One Martini backbone bead per residue (centre of mass of N, CA, C, O) as a GRO file, in nm:
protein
  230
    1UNK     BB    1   9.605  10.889  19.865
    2UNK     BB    2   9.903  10.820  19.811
    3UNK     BB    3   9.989  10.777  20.081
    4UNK     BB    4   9.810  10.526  20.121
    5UNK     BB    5   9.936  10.378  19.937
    6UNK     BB    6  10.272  10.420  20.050
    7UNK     BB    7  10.169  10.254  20.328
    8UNK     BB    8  10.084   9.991  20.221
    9UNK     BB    9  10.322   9.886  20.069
   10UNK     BB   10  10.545   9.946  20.269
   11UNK     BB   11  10.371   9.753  20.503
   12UNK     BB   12  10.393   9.481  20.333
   13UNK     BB   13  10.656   9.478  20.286
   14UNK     BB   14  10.813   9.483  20.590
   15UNK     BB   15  10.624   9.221  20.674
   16UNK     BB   16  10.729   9.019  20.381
   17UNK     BB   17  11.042   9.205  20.286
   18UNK     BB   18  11.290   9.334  20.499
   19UNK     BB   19  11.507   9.309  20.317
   20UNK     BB   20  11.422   9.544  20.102
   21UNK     BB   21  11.537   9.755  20.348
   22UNK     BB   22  11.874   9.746  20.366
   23UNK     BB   23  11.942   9.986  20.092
   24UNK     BB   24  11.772  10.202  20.101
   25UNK     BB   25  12.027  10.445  20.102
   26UNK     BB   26  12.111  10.429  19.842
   27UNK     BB   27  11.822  10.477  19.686
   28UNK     BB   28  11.698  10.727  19.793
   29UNK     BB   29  11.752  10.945  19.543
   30UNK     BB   30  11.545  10.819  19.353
   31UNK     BB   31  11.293  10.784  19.509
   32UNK     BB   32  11.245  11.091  19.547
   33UNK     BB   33  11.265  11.124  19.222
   34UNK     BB   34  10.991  10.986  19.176
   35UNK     BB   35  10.828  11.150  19.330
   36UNK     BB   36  10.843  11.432  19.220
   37UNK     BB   37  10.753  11.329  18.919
   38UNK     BB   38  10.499  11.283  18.977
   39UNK     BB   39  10.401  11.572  19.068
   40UNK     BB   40  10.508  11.697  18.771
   41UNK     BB   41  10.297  11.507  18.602
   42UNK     BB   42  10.004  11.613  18.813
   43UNK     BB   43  10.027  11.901  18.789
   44UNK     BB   44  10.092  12.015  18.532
   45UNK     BB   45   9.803  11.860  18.413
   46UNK     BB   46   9.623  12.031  18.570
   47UNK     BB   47   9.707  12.298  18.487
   48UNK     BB   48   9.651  12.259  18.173
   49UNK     BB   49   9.330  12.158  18.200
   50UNK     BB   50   9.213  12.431  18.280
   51UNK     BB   51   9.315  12.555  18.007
   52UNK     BB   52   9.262  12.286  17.837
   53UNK     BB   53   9.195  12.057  17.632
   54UNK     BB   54   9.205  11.704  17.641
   55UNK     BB   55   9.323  11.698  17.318
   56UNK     BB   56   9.578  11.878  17.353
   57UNK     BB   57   9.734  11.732  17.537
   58UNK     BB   58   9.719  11.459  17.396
   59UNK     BB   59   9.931  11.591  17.196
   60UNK     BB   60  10.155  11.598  17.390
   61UNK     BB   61  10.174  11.310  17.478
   62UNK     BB   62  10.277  11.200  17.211
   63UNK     BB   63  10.582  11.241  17.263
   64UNK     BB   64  10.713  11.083  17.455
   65UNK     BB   65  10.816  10.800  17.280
   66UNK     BB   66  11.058  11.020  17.156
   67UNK     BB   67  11.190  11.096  17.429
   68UNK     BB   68  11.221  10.803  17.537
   69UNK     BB   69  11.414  10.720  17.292
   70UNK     BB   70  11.638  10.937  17.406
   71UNK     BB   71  11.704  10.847  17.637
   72UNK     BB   72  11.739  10.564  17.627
   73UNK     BB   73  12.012  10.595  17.451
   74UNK     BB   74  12.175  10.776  17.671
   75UNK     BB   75  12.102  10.609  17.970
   76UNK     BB   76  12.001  10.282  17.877
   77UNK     BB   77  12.118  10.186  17.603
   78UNK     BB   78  11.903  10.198  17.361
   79UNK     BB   79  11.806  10.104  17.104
   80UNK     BB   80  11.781  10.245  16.770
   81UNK     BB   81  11.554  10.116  16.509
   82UNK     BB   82  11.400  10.122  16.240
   83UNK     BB   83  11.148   9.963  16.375
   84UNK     BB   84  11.105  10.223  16.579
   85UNK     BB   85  11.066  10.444  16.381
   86UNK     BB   86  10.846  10.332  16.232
   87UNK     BB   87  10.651  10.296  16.476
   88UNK     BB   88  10.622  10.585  16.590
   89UNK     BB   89  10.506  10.685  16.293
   90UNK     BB   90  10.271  10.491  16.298
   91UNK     BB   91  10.123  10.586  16.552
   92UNK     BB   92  10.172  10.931  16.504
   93UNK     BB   93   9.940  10.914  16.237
   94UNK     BB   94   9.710  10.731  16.330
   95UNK     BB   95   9.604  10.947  16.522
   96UNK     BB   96   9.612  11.212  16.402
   97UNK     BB   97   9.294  11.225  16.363
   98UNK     BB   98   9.189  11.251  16.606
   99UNK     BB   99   9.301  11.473  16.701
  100UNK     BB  100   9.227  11.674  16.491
  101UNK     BB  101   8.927  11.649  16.527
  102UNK     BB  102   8.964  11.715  16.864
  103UNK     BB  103   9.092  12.009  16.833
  104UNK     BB  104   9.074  12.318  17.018
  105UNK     BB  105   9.021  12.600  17.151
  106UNK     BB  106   9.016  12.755  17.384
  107UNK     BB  107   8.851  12.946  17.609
  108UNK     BB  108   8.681  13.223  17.613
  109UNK     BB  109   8.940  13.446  17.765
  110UNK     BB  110   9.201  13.363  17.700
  111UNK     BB  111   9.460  13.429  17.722
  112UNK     BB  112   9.819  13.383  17.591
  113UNK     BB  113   9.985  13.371  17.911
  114UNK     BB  114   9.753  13.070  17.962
  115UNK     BB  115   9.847  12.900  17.704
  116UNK     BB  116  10.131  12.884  17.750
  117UNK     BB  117  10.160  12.761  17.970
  118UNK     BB  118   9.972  12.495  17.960
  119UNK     BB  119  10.147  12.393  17.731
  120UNK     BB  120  10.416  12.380  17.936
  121UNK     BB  121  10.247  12.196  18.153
  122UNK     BB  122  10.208  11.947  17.887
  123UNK     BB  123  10.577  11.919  17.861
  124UNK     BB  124  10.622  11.862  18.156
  125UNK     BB  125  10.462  11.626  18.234
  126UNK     BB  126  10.598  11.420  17.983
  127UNK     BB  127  10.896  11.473  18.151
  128UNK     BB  128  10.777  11.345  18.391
  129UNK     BB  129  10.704  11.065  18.268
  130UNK     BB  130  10.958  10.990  18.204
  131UNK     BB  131  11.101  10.990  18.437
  132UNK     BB  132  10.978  10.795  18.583
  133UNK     BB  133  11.078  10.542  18.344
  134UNK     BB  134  11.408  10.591  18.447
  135UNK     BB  135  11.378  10.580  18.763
  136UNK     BB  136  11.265  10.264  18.763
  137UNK     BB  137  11.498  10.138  18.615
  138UNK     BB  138  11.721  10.188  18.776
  139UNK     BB  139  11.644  10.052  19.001
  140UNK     BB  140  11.602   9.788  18.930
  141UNK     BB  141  11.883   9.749  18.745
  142UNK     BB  142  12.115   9.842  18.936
  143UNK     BB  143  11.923   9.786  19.264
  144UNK     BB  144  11.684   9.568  19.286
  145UNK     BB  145  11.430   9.703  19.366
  146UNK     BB  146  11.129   9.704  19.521
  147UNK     BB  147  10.835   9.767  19.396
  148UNK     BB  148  10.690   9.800  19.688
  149UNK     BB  149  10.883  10.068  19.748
  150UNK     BB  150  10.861  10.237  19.492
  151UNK     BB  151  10.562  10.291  19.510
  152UNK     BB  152  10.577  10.392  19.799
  153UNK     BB  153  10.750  10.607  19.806
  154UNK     BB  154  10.632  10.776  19.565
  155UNK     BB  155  10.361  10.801  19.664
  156UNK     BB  156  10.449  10.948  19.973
  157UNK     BB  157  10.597  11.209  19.835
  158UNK     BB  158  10.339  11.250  19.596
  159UNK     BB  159  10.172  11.319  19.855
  160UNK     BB  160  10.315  11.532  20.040
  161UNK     BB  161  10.374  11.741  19.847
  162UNK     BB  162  10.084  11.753  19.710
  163UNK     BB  163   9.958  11.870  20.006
  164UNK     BB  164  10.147  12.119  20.033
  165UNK     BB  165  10.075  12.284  19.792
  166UNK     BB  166   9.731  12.287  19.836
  167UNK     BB  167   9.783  12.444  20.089
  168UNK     BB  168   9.938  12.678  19.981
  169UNK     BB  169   9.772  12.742  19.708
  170UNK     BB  170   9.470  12.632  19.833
  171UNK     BB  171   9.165  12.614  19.943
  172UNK     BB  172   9.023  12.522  20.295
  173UNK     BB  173   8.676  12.494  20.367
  174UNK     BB  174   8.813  12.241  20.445
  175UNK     BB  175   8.813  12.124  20.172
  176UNK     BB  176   8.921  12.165  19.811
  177UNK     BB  177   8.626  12.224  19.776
  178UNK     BB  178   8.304  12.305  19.608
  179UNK     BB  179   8.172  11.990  19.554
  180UNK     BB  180   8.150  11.748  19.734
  181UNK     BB  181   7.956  11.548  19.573
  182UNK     BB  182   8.109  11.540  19.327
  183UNK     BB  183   8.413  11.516  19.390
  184UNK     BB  184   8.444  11.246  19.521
  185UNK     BB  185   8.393  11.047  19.325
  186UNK     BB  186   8.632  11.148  19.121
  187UNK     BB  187   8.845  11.072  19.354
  188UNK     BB  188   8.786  10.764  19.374
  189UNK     BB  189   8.859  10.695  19.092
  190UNK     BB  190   9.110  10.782  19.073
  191UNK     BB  191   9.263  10.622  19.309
  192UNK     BB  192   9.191  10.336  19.182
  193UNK     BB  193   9.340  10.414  18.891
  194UNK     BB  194   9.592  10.586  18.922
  195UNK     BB  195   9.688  10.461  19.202
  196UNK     BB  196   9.637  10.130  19.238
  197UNK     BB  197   9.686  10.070  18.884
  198UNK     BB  198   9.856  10.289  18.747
  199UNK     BB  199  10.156  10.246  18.932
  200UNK     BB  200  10.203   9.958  18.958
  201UNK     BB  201  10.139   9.874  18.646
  202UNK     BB  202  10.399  10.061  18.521
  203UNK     BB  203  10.636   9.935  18.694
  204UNK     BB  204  10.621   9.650  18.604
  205UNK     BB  205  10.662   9.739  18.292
  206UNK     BB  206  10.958   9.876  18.321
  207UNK     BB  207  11.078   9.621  18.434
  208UNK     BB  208  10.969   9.394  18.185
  209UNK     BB  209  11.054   9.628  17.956
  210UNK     BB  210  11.112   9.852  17.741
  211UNK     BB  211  11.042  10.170  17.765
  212UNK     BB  212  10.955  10.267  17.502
  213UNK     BB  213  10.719  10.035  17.470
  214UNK     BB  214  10.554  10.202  17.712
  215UNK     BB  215  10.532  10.463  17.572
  216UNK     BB  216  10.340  10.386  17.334
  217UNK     BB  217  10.070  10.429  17.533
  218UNK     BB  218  10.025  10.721  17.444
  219UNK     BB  219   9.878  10.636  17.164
  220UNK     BB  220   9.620  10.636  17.360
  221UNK     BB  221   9.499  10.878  17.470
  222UNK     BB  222   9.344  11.025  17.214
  223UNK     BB  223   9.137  10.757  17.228
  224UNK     BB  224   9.016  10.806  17.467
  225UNK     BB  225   8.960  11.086  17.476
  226UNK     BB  226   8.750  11.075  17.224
  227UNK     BB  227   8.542  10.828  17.400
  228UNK     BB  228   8.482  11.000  17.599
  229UNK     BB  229   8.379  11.250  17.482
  230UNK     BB  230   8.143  11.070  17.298
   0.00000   0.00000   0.00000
């Protein structure tokens, strides 16, 4: 579904804004670099997600941030104000009452060293989306690259990549489902709201507001997933 994405993207520009390919030789290894990202922290967070509650993830990822403040500080040159410092605290102290009630232990029979990983792989995830809107920064910031570029090579590597992993290390019988009357429906949900709103949606406001305050919304996780469980 990503490749579908990345290639309706780049077939829209290339038809209707040819000139921005002119220089994608320039920044094409951030644009690999930006589906890489994508491919890191969708895939962590599925490895998470199998041994992990959703709101035990839920909780790594209100890091974001943190990190994302630190990162744009140091390559962004985003300055750090007391009030941003303020806003990270008070954001959360909020969530933290509702993670706290709905954070719980892995299921039984879960090893210690499945649990280990899990939540390297939701710490793994978080650094995949920083770094994914530290990649759309540079692009957008420093080479002017077109938003339907960026979503669409973005799309087009981390489906491309994301296909040949689940080819080589799941089962295909003939394709990776369980359940296909249930799976399918998850999956074209997933499709529309991950890849269709929610990477073009992301990149549009990384473009147009500071790295940090985007990742403020992940301060939404937590409530989020205690709604959906509820």
């Amino acid at each position: 579904f990503p490749v579908t994405i990345g290639v309706l993207f780049l077939g829209y520009e290339y038809f209707y804004n040819r000139k921005a390919f002119t220089n994608l030789s320039k920044f094409l290894p951030f644009l690999v670099a930006y589906g890489l990202s994508i491919t890191l922290t969708d895939s962590a967070r599925f490895i998470a997600l199998q041994t992990l509650p959703a709101a035990n993830t839920a909780l790594i990822a209100t890091m974001a941030p943190f990190i994302t403040a630190l990162i744009s500080y140091f390559y962004l040159k985003e300055s750090i104000t007391i009030k941003k410092v303020i806003a990270l605290c008070i954001g959360f102290f909020a969530i933290l009452p509702i993670l706290m009630s709905h954070v719980s232990t892995p299921r039984s029979g879960t090893t210690l060293e499945e649990i280990v990983v899990a939540y390297g792989a939701a710490f793994i995830s978080v650094l995949g989306f920083v770094g994914s809107g530290l990649f759309i920064k540079l692009l957008t910031k420093r080479y002017q690259a077109s938003l339907f570029i960026i979503v669409g090579m973005g799309s087009l590597v981390a489906g491309c990549l994301s296909l040949f992993l689940s080819y080589r290390y799941e089962t295909w019988n003939p394709l990776p489902f369980i359940d296909m009357a249930k799976a399918l429906p998850l999956v074209g949900f997933l499709f529309i709201v991950h890849n269709m709103v929610a990477f073009p949606l992301y990149a549009y406001l990384v473009e147009r507001f500071p790295l940090t305050l985007v990742a403020f919304a992940q301060f939404l996780a937590p409530l989020f997933t205690a709604l959906l469980r509820w």
